[in-house]
Coordinates of N, CA and C in Angstrom, one line a residue:
M1 N 119.1 53.4 109.1 CA 120.2 53.7 108.1 C 119.5 54.6 107.2
V2 N 120.1 55.6 107.0 CA 119.3 56.4 105.9 C 120.0 56.5 104.6
R3 N 119.1 56.3 103.6 CA 119.6 56.3 102.1 C 120.0 57.6 101.6
P4 N 121.2 57.9 100.8 CA 121.3 59.2 100.5 C 120.1 59.5 99.5
E5 N 120.3 61.1 99.3 CA 119.1 61.5 98.3 C 119.7 61.4 97.0
S6 N 118.6 61.0 96.2 CA 119.0 60.9 94.8 C 119.5 62.1 93.9
T7 N 119.8 62.1 92.8 CA 120.3 63.2 92.1 C 119.3 63.9 91.8
G8 N 119.5 65.5 91.8 CA 118.6 66.1 91.9 C 117.8 66.7 92.9
R9 N 117.0 67.6 92.9 CA 116.3 67.9 94.1 C 114.9 67.1 94.2
D10 N 114.6 66.4 95.1 CA 113.7 65.7 95.6 C 112.7 66.1 96.6
L11 N 111.5 65.6 96.7 CA 110.7 66.3 97.6 C 111.1 65.9 99.0
H12 N 111.7 64.7 99.1 CA 112.3 64.2 100.3 C 113.9 63.9 100.5
R13 N 114.3 64.3 101.4 CA 115.9 64.3 101.3 C 116.5 62.8 101.7
G14 N 115.7 62.0 102.3 CA 116.1 60.6 102.8 C 115.0 59.8 103.3
V15 N 114.8 58.4 103.4 CA 113.9 57.4 103.7 C 114.7 56.7 104.8
V16 N 113.9 56.7 106.2 CA 114.7 55.5 106.9 C 114.2 54.2 106.3
D17 N 115.0 53.2 106.6 CA 114.8 51.7 106.1 C 113.5 51.3 106.6
S18 N 113.1 51.8 107.9 CA 111.9 51.2 108.4 C 110.6 51.8 107.7
G19 N 110.9 52.8 106.5 CA 109.9 53.3 105.9 C 109.4 54.7 106.6
L20 N 109.9 55.3 107.6 CA 109.9 56.5 108.3 C 110.6 57.6 107.5
E21 N 109.9 58.6 107.0 CA 110.7 59.8 106.6 C 111.7 60.3 107.3
V22 N 112.9 60.8 106.9 CA 113.7 61.7 107.7 C 113.6 63.0 107.2
V23 N 113.1 64.0 107.8 CA 112.8 65.5 107.5 C 114.0 66.3 108.0
T24 N 114.6 67.1 106.9 CA 115.7 67.4 107.2 C 115.5 69.1 106.7
S25 N 114.8 69.7 106.3 CA 114.9 71.0 106.0 C 113.6 71.6 106.0
A26 N 113.3 73.0 106.1 CA 112.0 73.6 106.3 C 111.1 73.3 104.8
T27 N 111.5 73.2 103.9 CA 111.0 72.9 102.8 C 110.5 71.6 102.9
D28 N 111.3 70.6 103.8 CA 110.6 69.1 103.8 C 109.6 69.0 104.7
R29 N 109.8 69.9 105.9 CA 108.6 69.9 106.7 C 107.3 70.3 106.1
L30 N 107.6 71.3 105.4 CA 106.1 71.5 104.7 C 105.5 70.8 103.9
V31 N 106.4 70.2 102.7 CA 105.9 69.4 101.9 C 105.4 67.9 102.8
A32 N 106.1 67.4 103.6 CA 105.7 66.6 104.3 C 104.2 66.8 105.0
A33 N 104.0 68.0 105.7 CA 102.9 68.5 106.2 C 101.6 68.2 105.0
L34 N 102.1 68.8 103.8 CA 101.1 68.7 102.9 C 100.4 67.6 102.4
E35 N 101.4 66.7 102.4 CA 101.3 65.3 102.2 C 100.3 64.7 102.9
R36 N 100.5 64.9 104.6 CA 99.6 64.5 105.6 C 98.2 64.9 105.3
V37 N 97.9 66.2 105.0 CA 96.7 66.5 104.9 C 96.0 66.4 103.3
G38 N 96.7 65.6 102.6 CA 96.3 65.3 101.2 C 96.2 66.5 100.4
S39 N 96.9 67.5 100.6 CA 97.3 68.7 99.5 C 98.0 68.2 98.2
N40 N 98.4 67.1 98.0 CA 99.2 66.4 97.0 C 100.0 67.4 96.2
P41 N 101.2 67.7 96.9 CA 102.4 68.3 96.5 C 103.0 67.6 95.4
K42 N 103.6 68.5 94.2 CA 104.1 68.2 93.2 C 105.3 69.0 92.9
Q43 N 106.5 68.3 92.8 CA 107.6 69.1 92.4 C 107.5 69.8 90.9
R44 N 107.8 71.0 90.7 CA 107.8 71.7 89.5 C 109.1 72.2 89.4
G45 N 110.1 71.6 88.8 CA 111.5 72.6 88.7 C 112.1 72.6 90.2
N46 N 112.5 74.0 90.4 CA 112.8 74.4 91.8 C 112.0 74.8 92.7
S47 N 110.7 74.5 92.4 CA 109.6 74.6 93.4 C 108.7 73.6 93.5
V48 N 107.6 73.9 94.3 CA 106.7 72.8 94.5 C 105.0 73.5 94.3
T49 N 104.2 72.8 93.9 CA 102.9 73.5 93.8 C 101.8 72.3 94.4
A50 N 101.0 72.8 95.3 CA 99.9 71.7 95.9 C 98.9 72.4 95.9
K51 N 97.7 71.9 96.4 CA 96.5 72.5 96.6 C 96.3 73.1 98.3
C52 N 96.0 74.2 98.2 CA 96.0 75.0 99.6 C 95.2 74.6 100.6
P53 N 95.8 74.1 101.8 CA 94.9 73.3 102.8 C 94.3 74.7 103.6
A54 N 94.3 76.1 103.4 CA 93.4 76.8 103.9 C 92.2 77.2 103.2
H55 N 91.9 76.8 102.2 CA 90.7 77.0 101.4 C 90.3 75.7 100.6
D56 N 89.1 75.8 100.4 CA 88.5 74.6 99.4 C 89.2 74.7 98.1
D57 N 90.2 73.9 97.7 CA 91.1 74.2 96.4 C 91.0 73.1 95.7
N58 N 90.3 73.1 94.4 CA 90.3 72.2 93.5 C 91.6 72.3 92.4
N59 N 92.1 73.2 92.2 CA 93.3 73.3 91.4 C 94.5 73.9 92.1
P60 N 95.4 73.2 92.2 CA 96.7 73.8 92.8 C 96.8 75.1 92.8
S61 N 96.9 75.7 93.9 CA 97.1 77.4 94.0 C 98.4 77.9 94.9
L62 N 98.9 76.7 95.5 CA 99.7 77.1 96.5 C 101.0 76.5 95.7
G63 N 102.1 77.9 95.7 CA 103.5 77.7 95.3 C 104.4 77.8 96.5
I64 N 105.5 76.9 96.4 CA 106.3 76.7 97.5 C 107.7 76.8 96.7
A65 N 108.7 77.7 97.3 CA 109.9 77.6 96.9 C 111.0 78.0 98.0
T66 N 112.4 77.8 97.9 CA 113.0 78.0 99.0 C 113.8 79.0 98.4
A67 N 114.2 80.0 99.4 CA 115.2 81.2 99.2 C 116.5 80.6 99.3
S68 N 117.5 81.5 98.9 CA 119.0 81.4 99.0 C 119.3 81.1 100.4
D69 N 118.3 81.6 101.4 CA 119.3 81.7 102.9 C 118.3 80.3 103.6
D70 N 117.6 79.4 102.5 CA 116.8 78.5 103.1 C 115.5 78.8 103.7
R71 N 115.0 80.1 103.6 CA 113.6 80.4 104.2 C 112.7 79.7 103.2
V72 N 111.4 79.1 103.6 CA 110.6 78.6 103.0 C 109.6 79.7 102.3
L73 N 109.5 80.1 100.9 CA 108.4 81.0 100.5 C 107.0 80.4 100.1
V74 N 106.2 80.7 100.7 CA 104.8 80.2 100.5 C 103.7 81.5 99.7
K75 N 103.3 81.0 98.7 CA 102.2 81.8 98.0 C 101.2 81.1 97.5
C76 N 100.0 81.7 98.2 CA 98.6 80.9 97.9 C 98.1 82.1 96.8
Q77 N 97.9 81.6 95.1 CA 97.4 82.4 94.3 C 95.9 82.9 94.6
A78 N 95.1 82.2 95.4 CA 93.8 82.6 95.6 C 93.9 83.7 96.8
G79 N 95.0 84.0 97.6 CA 95.1 85.0 98.6 C 95.2 84.6 99.7
C80 N 95.3 83.3 100.2 CA 95.3 82.9 101.3 C 96.5 83.5 102.3
A81 N 96.3 84.2 103.2 CA 97.5 84.6 104.4 C 98.8 83.3 104.5
T82 N 99.6 83.6 104.4 CA 100.9 82.3 104.7 C 100.5 82.1 106.2
T83 N 100.3 82.8 107.1 CA 99.8 82.4 108.4 C 98.7 81.6 108.4
D84 N 97.8 81.5 107.6 CA 96.4 80.7 107.6 C 96.9 79.6 106.8
V85 N 97.8 79.2 105.8 CA 98.4 78.0 105.3 C 99.0 77.1 106.3
V86 N 100.0 78.0 107.0 CA 100.7 77.2 107.9 C 100.1 76.7 109.2
A87 N 99.1 77.4 109.5 CA 98.0 76.9 110.5 C 97.3 75.9 110.2
A88 N 96.9 75.8 109.2 CA 96.1 74.6 108.6 C 96.6 73.4 108.3
L89 N 98.2 73.6 108.5 CA 99.1 72.3 108.2 C 99.6 72.2 109.7
G90 N 98.9 72.9 110.7 CA 99.4 72.4 112.1 C 100.8 72.6 112.5
L91 N 101.4 73.9 111.7 CA 102.5 74.3 111.7 C 102.6 75.7 112.1
T92 N 103.8 76.2 112.5 CA 103.9 77.7 113.0 C 104.9 78.2 112.0
M93 N 105.0 79.4 112.0 CA 105.8 80.3 111.2 C 107.0 80.0 111.1
A94 N 107.6 79.5 112.6 CA 108.9 79.3 112.7 C 109.5 78.1 112.0
D95 N 108.2 77.1 111.6 CA 108.9 76.0 110.5 C 109.3 76.2 109.5
L96 N 109.1 77.6 108.9 CA 109.5 77.8 107.5 C 110.6 78.3 107.3
F97 N 111.5 78.2 108.8 CA 112.8 78.8 108.6 C 113.7 77.5 109.3

């Protein structure tokens, strides 16, 4: 059984009673992948910041937001290409849509 999302936008849409996460959007897939690699994603208003997995990042330089059409917008302030960030997470560009 899936518990409903809490009020406000959380990093995760729901949690299965067994403890497994239910990933329901492109943003959720990206945040879950960032958690798996230890990039420590943090919700900041309507966006997420994290340590970039594509380079040795000591300060969170990766910004993630969701566009009005539900595409995930990914920006590394250190200049990493989105394709490199996605590849470092074991995802593909198609996972951003």
